[in-house]
PDB file of C-alpha atoms in Angstrom:
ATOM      1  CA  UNK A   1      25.312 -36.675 -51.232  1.00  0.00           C
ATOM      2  CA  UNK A   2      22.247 -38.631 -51.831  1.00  0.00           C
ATOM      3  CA  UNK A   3      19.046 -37.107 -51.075  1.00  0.00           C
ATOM      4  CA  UNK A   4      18.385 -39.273 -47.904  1.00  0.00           C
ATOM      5  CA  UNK A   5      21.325 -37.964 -46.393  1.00  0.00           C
ATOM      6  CA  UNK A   6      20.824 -34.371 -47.915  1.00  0.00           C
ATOM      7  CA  UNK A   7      17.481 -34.396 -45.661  1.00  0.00           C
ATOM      8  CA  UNK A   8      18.571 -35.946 -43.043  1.00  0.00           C
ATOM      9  CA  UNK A   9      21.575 -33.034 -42.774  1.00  0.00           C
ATOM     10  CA  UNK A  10      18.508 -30.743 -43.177  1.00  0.00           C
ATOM     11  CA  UNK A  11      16.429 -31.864 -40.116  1.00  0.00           C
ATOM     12  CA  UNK A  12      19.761 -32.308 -37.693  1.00  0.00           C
ATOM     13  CA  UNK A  13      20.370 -28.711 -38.803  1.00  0.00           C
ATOM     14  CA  UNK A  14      16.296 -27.540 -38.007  1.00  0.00           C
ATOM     15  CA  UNK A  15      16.500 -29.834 -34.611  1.00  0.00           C
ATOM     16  CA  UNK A  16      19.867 -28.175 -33.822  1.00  0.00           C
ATOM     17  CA  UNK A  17      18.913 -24.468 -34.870  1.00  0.00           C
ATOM     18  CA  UNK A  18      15.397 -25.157 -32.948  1.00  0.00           C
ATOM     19  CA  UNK A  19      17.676 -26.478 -29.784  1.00  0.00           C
ATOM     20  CA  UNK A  20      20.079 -22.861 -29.469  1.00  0.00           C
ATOM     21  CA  UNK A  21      16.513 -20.764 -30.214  1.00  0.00           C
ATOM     22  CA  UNK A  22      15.062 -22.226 -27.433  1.00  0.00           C
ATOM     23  CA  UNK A  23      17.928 -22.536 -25.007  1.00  0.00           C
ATOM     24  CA  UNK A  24      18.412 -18.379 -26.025  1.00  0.00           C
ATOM     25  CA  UNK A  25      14.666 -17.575 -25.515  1.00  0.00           C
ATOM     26  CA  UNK A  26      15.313 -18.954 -22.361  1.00  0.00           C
ATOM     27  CA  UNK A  27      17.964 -17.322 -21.525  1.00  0.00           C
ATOM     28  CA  UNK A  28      17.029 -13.212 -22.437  1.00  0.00           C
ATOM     29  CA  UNK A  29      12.929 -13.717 -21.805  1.00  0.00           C
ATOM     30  CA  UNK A  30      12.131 -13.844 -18.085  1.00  0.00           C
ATOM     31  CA  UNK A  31       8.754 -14.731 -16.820  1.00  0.00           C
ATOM     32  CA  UNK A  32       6.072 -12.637 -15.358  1.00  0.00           C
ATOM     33  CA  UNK A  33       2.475 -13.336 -13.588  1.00  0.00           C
ATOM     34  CA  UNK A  34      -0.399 -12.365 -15.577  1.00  0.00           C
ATOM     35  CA  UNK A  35      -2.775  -9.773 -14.167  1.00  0.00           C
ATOM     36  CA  UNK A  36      -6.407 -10.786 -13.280  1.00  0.00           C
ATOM     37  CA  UNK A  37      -7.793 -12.939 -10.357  1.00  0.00           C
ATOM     38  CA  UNK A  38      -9.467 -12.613  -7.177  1.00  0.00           C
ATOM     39  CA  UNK A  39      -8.072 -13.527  -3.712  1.00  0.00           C
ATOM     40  CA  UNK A  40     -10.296 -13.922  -0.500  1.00  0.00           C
ATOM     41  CA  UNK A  41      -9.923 -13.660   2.453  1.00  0.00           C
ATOM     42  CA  UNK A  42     -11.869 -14.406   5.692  1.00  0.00           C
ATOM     43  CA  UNK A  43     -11.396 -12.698   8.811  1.00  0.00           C
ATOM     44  CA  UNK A  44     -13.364 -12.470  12.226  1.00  0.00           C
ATOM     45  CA  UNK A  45     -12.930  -8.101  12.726  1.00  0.00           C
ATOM     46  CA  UNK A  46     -14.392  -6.037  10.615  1.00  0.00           C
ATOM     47  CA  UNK A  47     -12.448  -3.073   9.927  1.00  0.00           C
ATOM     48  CA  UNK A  48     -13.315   0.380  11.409  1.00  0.00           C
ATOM     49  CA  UNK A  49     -10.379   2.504  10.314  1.00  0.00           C
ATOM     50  CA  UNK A  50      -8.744   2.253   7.089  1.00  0.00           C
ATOM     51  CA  UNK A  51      -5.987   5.268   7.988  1.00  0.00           C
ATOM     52  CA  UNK A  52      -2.952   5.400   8.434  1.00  0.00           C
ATOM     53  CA  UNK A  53      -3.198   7.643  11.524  1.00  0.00           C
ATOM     54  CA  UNK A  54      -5.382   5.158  13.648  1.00  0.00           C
ATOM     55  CA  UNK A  55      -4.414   1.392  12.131  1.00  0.00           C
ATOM     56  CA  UNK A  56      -3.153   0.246  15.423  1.00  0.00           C
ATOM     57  CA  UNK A  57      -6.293  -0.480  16.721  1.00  0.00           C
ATOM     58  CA  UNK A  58      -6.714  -4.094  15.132  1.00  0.00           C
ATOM     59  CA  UNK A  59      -5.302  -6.525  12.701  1.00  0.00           C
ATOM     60  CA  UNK A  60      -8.045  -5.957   9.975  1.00  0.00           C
ATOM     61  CA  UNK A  61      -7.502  -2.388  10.167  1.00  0.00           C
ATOM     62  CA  UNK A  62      -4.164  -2.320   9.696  1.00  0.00           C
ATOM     63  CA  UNK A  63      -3.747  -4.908   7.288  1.00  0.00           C
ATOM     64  CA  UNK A  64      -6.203  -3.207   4.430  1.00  0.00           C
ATOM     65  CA  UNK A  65      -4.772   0.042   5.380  1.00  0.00           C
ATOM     66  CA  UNK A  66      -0.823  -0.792   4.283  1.00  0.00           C
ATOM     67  CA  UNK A  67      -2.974  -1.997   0.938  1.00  0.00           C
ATOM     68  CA  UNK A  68      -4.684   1.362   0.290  1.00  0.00           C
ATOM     69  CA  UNK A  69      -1.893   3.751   1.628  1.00  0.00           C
ATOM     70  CA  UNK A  70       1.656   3.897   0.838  1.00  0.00           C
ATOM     71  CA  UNK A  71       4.376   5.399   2.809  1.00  0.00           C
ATOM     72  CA  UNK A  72       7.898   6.861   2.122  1.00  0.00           C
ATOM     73  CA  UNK A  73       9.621   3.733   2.610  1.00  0.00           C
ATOM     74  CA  UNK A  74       8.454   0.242   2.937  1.00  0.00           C
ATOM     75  CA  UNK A  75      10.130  -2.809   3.668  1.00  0.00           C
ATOM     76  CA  UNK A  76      10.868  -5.972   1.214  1.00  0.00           C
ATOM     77  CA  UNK A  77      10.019  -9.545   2.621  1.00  0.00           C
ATOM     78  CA  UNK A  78      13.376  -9.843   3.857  1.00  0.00           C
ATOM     79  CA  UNK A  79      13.586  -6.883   6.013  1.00  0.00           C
ATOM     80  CA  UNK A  80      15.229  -4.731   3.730  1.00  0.00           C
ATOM     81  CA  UNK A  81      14.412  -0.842   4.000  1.00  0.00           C
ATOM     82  CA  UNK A  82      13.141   0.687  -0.202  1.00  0.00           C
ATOM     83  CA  UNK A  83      11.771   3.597  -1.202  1.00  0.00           C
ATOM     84  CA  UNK A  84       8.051   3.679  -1.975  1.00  0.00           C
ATOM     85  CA  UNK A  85       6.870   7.551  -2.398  1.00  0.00           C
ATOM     86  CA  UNK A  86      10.280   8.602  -1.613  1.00  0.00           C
ATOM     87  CA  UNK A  87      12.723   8.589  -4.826  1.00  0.00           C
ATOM     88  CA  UNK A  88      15.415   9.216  -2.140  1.00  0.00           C
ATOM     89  CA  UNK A  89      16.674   9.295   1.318  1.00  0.00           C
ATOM     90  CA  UNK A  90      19.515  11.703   2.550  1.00  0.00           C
ATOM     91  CA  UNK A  91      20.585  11.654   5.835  1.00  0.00           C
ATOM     92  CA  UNK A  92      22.414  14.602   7.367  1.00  0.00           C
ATOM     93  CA  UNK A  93      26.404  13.978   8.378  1.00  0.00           C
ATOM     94  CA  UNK A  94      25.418  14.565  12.012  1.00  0.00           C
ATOM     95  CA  UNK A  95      22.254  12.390  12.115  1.00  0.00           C
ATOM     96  CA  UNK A  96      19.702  14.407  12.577  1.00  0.00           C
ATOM     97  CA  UNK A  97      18.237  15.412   9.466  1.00  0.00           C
ATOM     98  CA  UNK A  98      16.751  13.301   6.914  1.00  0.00           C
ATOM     99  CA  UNK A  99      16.129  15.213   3.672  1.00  0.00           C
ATOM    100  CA  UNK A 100      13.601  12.888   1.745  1.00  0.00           C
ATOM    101  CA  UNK A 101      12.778  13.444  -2.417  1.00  0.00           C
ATOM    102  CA  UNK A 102       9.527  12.229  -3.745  1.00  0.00           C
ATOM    103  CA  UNK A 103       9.323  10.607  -7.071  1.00  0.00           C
ATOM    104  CA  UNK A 104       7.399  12.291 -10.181  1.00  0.00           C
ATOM    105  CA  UNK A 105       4.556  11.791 -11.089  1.00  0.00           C
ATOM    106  CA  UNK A 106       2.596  10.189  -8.177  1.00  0.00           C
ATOM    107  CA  UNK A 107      -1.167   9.939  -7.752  1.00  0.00           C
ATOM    108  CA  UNK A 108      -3.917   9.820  -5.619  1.00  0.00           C
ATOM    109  CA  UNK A 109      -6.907   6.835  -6.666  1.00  0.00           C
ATOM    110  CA  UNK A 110      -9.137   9.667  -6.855  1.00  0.00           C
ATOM    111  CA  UNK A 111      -6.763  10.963 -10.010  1.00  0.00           C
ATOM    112  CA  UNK A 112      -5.387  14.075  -7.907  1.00  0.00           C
ATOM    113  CA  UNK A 113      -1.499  14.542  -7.685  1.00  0.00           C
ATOM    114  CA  UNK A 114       0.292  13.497  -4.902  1.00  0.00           C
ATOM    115  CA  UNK A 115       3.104  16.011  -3.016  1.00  0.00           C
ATOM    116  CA  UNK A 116       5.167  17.329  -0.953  1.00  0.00           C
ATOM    117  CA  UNK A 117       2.199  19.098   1.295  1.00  0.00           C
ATOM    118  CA  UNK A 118       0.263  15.571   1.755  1.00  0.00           C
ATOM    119  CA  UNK A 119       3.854  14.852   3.408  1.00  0.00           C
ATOM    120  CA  UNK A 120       3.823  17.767   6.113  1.00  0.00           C
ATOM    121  CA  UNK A 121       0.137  17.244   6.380  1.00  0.00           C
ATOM    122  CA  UNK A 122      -0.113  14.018   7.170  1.00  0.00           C
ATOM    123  CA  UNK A 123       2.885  14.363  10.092  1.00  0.00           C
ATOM    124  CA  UNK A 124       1.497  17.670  11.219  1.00  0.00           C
ATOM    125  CA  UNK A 125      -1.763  15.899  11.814  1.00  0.00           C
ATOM    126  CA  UNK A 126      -0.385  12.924  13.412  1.00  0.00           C
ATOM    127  CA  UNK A 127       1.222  15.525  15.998  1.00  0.00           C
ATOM    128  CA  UNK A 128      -1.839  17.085  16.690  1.00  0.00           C
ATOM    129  CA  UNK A 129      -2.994  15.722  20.072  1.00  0.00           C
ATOM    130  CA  UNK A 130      -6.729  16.409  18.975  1.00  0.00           C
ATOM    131  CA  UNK A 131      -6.321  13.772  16.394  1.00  0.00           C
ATOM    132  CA  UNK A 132      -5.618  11.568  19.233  1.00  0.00           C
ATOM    133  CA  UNK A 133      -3.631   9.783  16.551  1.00  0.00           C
ATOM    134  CA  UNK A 134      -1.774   6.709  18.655  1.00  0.00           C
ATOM    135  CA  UNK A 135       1.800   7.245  16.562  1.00  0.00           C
ATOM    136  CA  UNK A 136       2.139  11.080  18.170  1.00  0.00           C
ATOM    137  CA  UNK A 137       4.978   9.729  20.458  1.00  0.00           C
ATOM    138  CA  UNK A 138       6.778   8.749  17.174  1.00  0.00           C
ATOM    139  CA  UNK A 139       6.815  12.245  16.137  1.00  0.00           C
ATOM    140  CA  UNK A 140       6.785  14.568  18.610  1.00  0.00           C
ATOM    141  CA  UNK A 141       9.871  16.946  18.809  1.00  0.00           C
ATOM    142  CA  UNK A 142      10.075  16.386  15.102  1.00  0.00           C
ATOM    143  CA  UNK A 143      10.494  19.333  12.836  1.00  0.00           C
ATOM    144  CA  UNK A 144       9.458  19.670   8.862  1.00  0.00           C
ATOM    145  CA  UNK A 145      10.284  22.021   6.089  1.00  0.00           C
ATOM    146  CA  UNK A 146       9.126  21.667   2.541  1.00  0.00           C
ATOM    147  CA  UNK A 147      11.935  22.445   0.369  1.00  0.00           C
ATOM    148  CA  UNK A 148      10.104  22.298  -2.803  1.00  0.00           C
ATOM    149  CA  UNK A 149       6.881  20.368  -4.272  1.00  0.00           C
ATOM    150  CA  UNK A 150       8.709  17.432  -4.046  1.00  0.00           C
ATOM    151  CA  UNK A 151      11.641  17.441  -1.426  1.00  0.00           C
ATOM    152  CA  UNK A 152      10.409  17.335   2.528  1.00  0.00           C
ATOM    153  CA  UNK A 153      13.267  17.831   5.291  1.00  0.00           C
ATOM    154  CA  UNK A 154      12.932  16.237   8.867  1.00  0.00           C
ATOM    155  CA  UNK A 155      14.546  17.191  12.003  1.00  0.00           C
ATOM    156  CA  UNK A 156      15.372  15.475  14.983  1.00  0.00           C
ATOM    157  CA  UNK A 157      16.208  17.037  18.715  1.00  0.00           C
ATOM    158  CA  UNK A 158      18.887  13.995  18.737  1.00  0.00           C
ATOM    159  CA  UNK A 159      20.249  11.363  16.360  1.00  0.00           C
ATOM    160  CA  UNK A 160      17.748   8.492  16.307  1.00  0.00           C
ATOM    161  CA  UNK A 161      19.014   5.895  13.875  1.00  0.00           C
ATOM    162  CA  UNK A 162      15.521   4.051  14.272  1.00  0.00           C
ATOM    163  CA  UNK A 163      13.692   7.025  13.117  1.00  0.00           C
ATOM    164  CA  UNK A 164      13.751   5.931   9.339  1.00  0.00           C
ATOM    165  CA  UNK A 165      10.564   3.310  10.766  1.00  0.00           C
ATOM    166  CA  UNK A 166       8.307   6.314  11.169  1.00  0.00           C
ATOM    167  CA  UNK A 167       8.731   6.567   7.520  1.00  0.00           C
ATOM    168  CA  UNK A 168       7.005   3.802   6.797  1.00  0.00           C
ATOM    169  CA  UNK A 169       3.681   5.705   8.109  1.00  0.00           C
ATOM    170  CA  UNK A 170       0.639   6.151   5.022  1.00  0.00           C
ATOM    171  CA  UNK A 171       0.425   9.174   3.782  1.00  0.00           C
ATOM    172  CA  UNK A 172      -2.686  10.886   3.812  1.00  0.00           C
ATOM    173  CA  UNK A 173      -4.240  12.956   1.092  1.00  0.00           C
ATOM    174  CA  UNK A 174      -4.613  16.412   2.213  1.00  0.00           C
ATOM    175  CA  UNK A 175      -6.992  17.908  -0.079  1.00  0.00           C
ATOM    176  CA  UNK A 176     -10.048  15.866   1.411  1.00  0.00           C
ATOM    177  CA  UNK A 177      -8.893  15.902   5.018  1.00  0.00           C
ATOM    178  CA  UNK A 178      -7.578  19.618   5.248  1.00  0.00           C
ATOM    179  CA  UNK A 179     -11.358  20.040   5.638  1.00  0.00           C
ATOM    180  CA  UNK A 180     -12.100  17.336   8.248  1.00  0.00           C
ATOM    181  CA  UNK A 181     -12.110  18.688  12.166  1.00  0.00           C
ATOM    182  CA  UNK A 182     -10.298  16.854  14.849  1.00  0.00           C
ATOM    183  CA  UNK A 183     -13.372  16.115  16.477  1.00  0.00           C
ATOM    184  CA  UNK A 184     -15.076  14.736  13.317  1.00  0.00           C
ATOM    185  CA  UNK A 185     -12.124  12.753  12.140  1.00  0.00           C
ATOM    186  CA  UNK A 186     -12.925   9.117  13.604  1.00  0.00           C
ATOM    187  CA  UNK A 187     -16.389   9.715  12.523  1.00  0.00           C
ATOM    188  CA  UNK A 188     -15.292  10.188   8.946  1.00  0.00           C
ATOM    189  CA  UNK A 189     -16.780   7.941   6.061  1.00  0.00           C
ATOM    190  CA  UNK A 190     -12.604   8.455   4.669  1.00  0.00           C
ATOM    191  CA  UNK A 191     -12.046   5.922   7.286  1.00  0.00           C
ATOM    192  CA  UNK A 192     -14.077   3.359   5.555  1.00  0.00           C
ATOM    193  CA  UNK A 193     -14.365   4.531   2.131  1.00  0.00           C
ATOM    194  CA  UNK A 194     -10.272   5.634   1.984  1.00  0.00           C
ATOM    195  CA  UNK A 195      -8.553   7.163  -0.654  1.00  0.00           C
ATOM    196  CA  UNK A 196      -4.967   6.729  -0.838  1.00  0.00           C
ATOM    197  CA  UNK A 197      -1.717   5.293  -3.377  1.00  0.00           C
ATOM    198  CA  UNK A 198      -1.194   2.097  -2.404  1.00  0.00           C
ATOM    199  CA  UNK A 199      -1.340  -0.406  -4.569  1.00  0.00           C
ATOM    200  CA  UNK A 200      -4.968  -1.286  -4.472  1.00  0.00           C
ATOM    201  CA  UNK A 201      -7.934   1.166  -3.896  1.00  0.00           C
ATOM    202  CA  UNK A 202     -11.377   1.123  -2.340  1.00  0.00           C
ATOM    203  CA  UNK A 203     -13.796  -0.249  -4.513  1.00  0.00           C
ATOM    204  CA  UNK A 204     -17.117  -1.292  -2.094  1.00  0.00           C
ATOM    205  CA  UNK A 205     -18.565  -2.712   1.127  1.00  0.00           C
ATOM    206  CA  UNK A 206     -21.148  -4.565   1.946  1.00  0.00           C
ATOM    207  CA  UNK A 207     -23.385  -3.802   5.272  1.00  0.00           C
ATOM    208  CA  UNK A 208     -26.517  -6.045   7.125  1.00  0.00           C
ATOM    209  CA  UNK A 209     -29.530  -4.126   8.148  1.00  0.00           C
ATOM    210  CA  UNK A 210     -27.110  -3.637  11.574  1.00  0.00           C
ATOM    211  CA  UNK A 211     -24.690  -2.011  10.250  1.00  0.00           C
ATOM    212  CA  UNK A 212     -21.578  -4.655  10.791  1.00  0.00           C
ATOM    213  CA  UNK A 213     -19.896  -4.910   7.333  1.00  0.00           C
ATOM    214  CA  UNK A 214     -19.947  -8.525   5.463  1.00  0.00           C
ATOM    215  CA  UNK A 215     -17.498  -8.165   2.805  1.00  0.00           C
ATOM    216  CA  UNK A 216     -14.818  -5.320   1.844  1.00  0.00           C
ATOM    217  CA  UNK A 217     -13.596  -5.382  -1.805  1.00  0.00           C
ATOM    218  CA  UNK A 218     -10.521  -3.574  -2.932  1.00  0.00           C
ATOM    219  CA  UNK A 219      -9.160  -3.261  -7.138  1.00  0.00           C
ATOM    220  CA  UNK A 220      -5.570  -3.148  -8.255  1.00  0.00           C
ATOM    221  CA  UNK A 221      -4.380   0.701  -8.134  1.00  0.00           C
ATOM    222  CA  UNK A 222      -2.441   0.654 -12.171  1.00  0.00           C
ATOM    223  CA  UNK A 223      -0.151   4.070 -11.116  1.00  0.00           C
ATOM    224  CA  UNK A 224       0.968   1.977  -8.269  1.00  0.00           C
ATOM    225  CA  UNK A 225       4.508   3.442  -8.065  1.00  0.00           C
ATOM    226  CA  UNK A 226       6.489  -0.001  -8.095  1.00  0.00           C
ATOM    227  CA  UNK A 227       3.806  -1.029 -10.820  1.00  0.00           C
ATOM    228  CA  UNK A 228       0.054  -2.141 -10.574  1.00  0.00           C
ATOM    229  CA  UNK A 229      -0.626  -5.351  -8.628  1.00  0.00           C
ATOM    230  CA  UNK A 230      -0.945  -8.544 -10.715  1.00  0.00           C
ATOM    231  CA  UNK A 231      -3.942  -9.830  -8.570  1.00  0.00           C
ATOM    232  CA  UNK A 232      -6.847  -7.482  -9.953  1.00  0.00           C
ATOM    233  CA  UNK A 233      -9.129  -7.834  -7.300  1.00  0.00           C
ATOM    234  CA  UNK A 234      -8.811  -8.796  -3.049  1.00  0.00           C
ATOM    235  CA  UNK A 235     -12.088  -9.513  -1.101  1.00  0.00           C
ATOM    236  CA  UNK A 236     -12.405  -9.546   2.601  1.00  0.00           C
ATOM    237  CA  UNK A 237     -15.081 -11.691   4.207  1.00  0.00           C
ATOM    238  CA  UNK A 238     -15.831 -11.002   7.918  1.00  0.00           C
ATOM    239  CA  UNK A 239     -17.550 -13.291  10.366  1.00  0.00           C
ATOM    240  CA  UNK A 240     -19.139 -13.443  13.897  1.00  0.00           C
ATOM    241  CA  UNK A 241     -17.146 -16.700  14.992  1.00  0.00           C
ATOM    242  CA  UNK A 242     -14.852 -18.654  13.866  1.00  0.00           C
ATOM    243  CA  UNK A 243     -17.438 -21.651  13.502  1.00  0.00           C
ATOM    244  CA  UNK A 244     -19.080 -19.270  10.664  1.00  0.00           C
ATOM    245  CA  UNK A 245     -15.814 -18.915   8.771  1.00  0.00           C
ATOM    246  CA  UNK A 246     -14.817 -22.315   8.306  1.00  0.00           C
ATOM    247  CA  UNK A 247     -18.451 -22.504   7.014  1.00  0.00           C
ATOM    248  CA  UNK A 248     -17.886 -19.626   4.897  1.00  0.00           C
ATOM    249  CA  UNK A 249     -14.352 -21.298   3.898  1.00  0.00           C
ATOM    250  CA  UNK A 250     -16.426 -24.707   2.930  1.00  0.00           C
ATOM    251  CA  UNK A 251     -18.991 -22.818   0.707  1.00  0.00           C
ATOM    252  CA  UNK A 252     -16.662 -20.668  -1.134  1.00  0.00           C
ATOM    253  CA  UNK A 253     -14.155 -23.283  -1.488  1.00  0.00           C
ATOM    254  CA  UNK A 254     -16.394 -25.025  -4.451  1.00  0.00           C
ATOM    255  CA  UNK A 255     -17.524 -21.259  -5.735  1.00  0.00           C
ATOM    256  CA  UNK A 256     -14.486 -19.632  -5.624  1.00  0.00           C
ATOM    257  CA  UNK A 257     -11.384 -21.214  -4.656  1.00  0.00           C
ATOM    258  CA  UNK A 258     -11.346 -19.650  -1.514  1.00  0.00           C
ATOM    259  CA  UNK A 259      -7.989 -18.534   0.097  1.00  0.00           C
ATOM    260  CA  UNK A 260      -8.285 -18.318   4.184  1.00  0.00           C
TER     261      UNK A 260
END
């Protein structure tokens, strides 16, 4: 062969070789979000109870709470039941018991493990009528014995196949609320100031000289159990009116690509 068509074998084989690289890249790599960024939000309550015992109350509270807590179970965007906390789910052969088994290693944002008692405490306190917690008729009648640090078994007076809902509830951290009374648990600063697993944590508020909170900023928890979040950070705005958060929208649209 000459050495026009010597090279020209070469590059056809480089192209060709470059071609079946990149069509196996593609095929074995699979893309993932990077992790950074800030979403915002605007929103006309401003939250009074971040806990999961009281977020019924309003649409902000609830909201922020399913980001800082984390229940047994949660449901995927299409409605399907997965385990969260729970590593798994048995369910007794005549429908009444639900034996649930908590994965390792889980963690408080405040660094402190996370267990089988937060479990029990968290239901024992929602049954406590002095809690006045408004998910008590979800759990009355409902018994608990923890089988280990890490297995919890459940129950029921009667087979109650919507039951696995109520295991959607937060869990609460029992070594700071064991100390908090009945009476002094809506008054908390927890219920502002939370500490729980979900997958992003309290970082700060913002108050005017009134006390009605402007902004509420929460970071990405990294010992998330499904992983940490890839948005770092999540700010909620809150306004008197809706007229002041389109205005709000407007002026952080050009700072900070606002998201309402």
């Amino acid at each position: 062969l000459g050495k026009a068509a010597l090279a020209g074998l070469v590059i056809i084989a480089m192209v060709s070789g470059a071609f079946l690289f990149g069509r196996l890249y593609l095929r074995v790599t699979v893309t993932k979000p990077a992790f950074g960024g800030t979403y915002r939000e605007g929103l006309l309550k401003e939250p009074r109870f971040i806990n999961p015992i009281y977020a019924s109350f309003n649409d902000t509270d609830r909201d922020i709470t399913q980001l800082v807590f984390s229940g047994l179970i949660r449901y995927t965007p299409s409605g399907e039941v997965e385990p969260l906390l729970a590593e798994t789910i048995e369910v007794g052969e005549d429908g009444k018991s639900y034996q649930v088994r908590l994965k390792e290693g889980l963690f408080w944002h405040d660094g402190e493990p996370l267990d089988a008692d937060d479990v029990l405490f968290t239901i024992k306190t929602i049954q406590n009528q002095e809690f006045k917690s408004p998910f008590r008729p979800n759990w009355q009648g409902v018994l608990m014995d923890k089988l280990d640090e890490r297995t919890i078994k459940f129950v029921l007076k009667q087979p109650y196949a919507p039951f696995i809902e109520n295991l959607t509830i937060g869990i609460m951290p029992e070594h700071l609320w064991a100390r908090i009374s009945p009476q002094s648990a809506q008054l908390s600063d927890l219920n502002l100031k939370p500490v729980g697993s979900g997958p992003y944590r309290f970082q700060s508020f913002t108050r005017l000289p009134d006390g009605s909170i402007t902004s509420y900023t929460l970071s990405a928890f990294r010992h998330f159990p499904p992983g940490r979040p890839h948005i770092k950070e999540i700010i909620f705005m809150f306004y008197p009116s809706e007229a002041e958060m389109i205005a709000g929208f407007l002026t952080s649209k050009t700072r900070h690509g606002f998201i309402a």
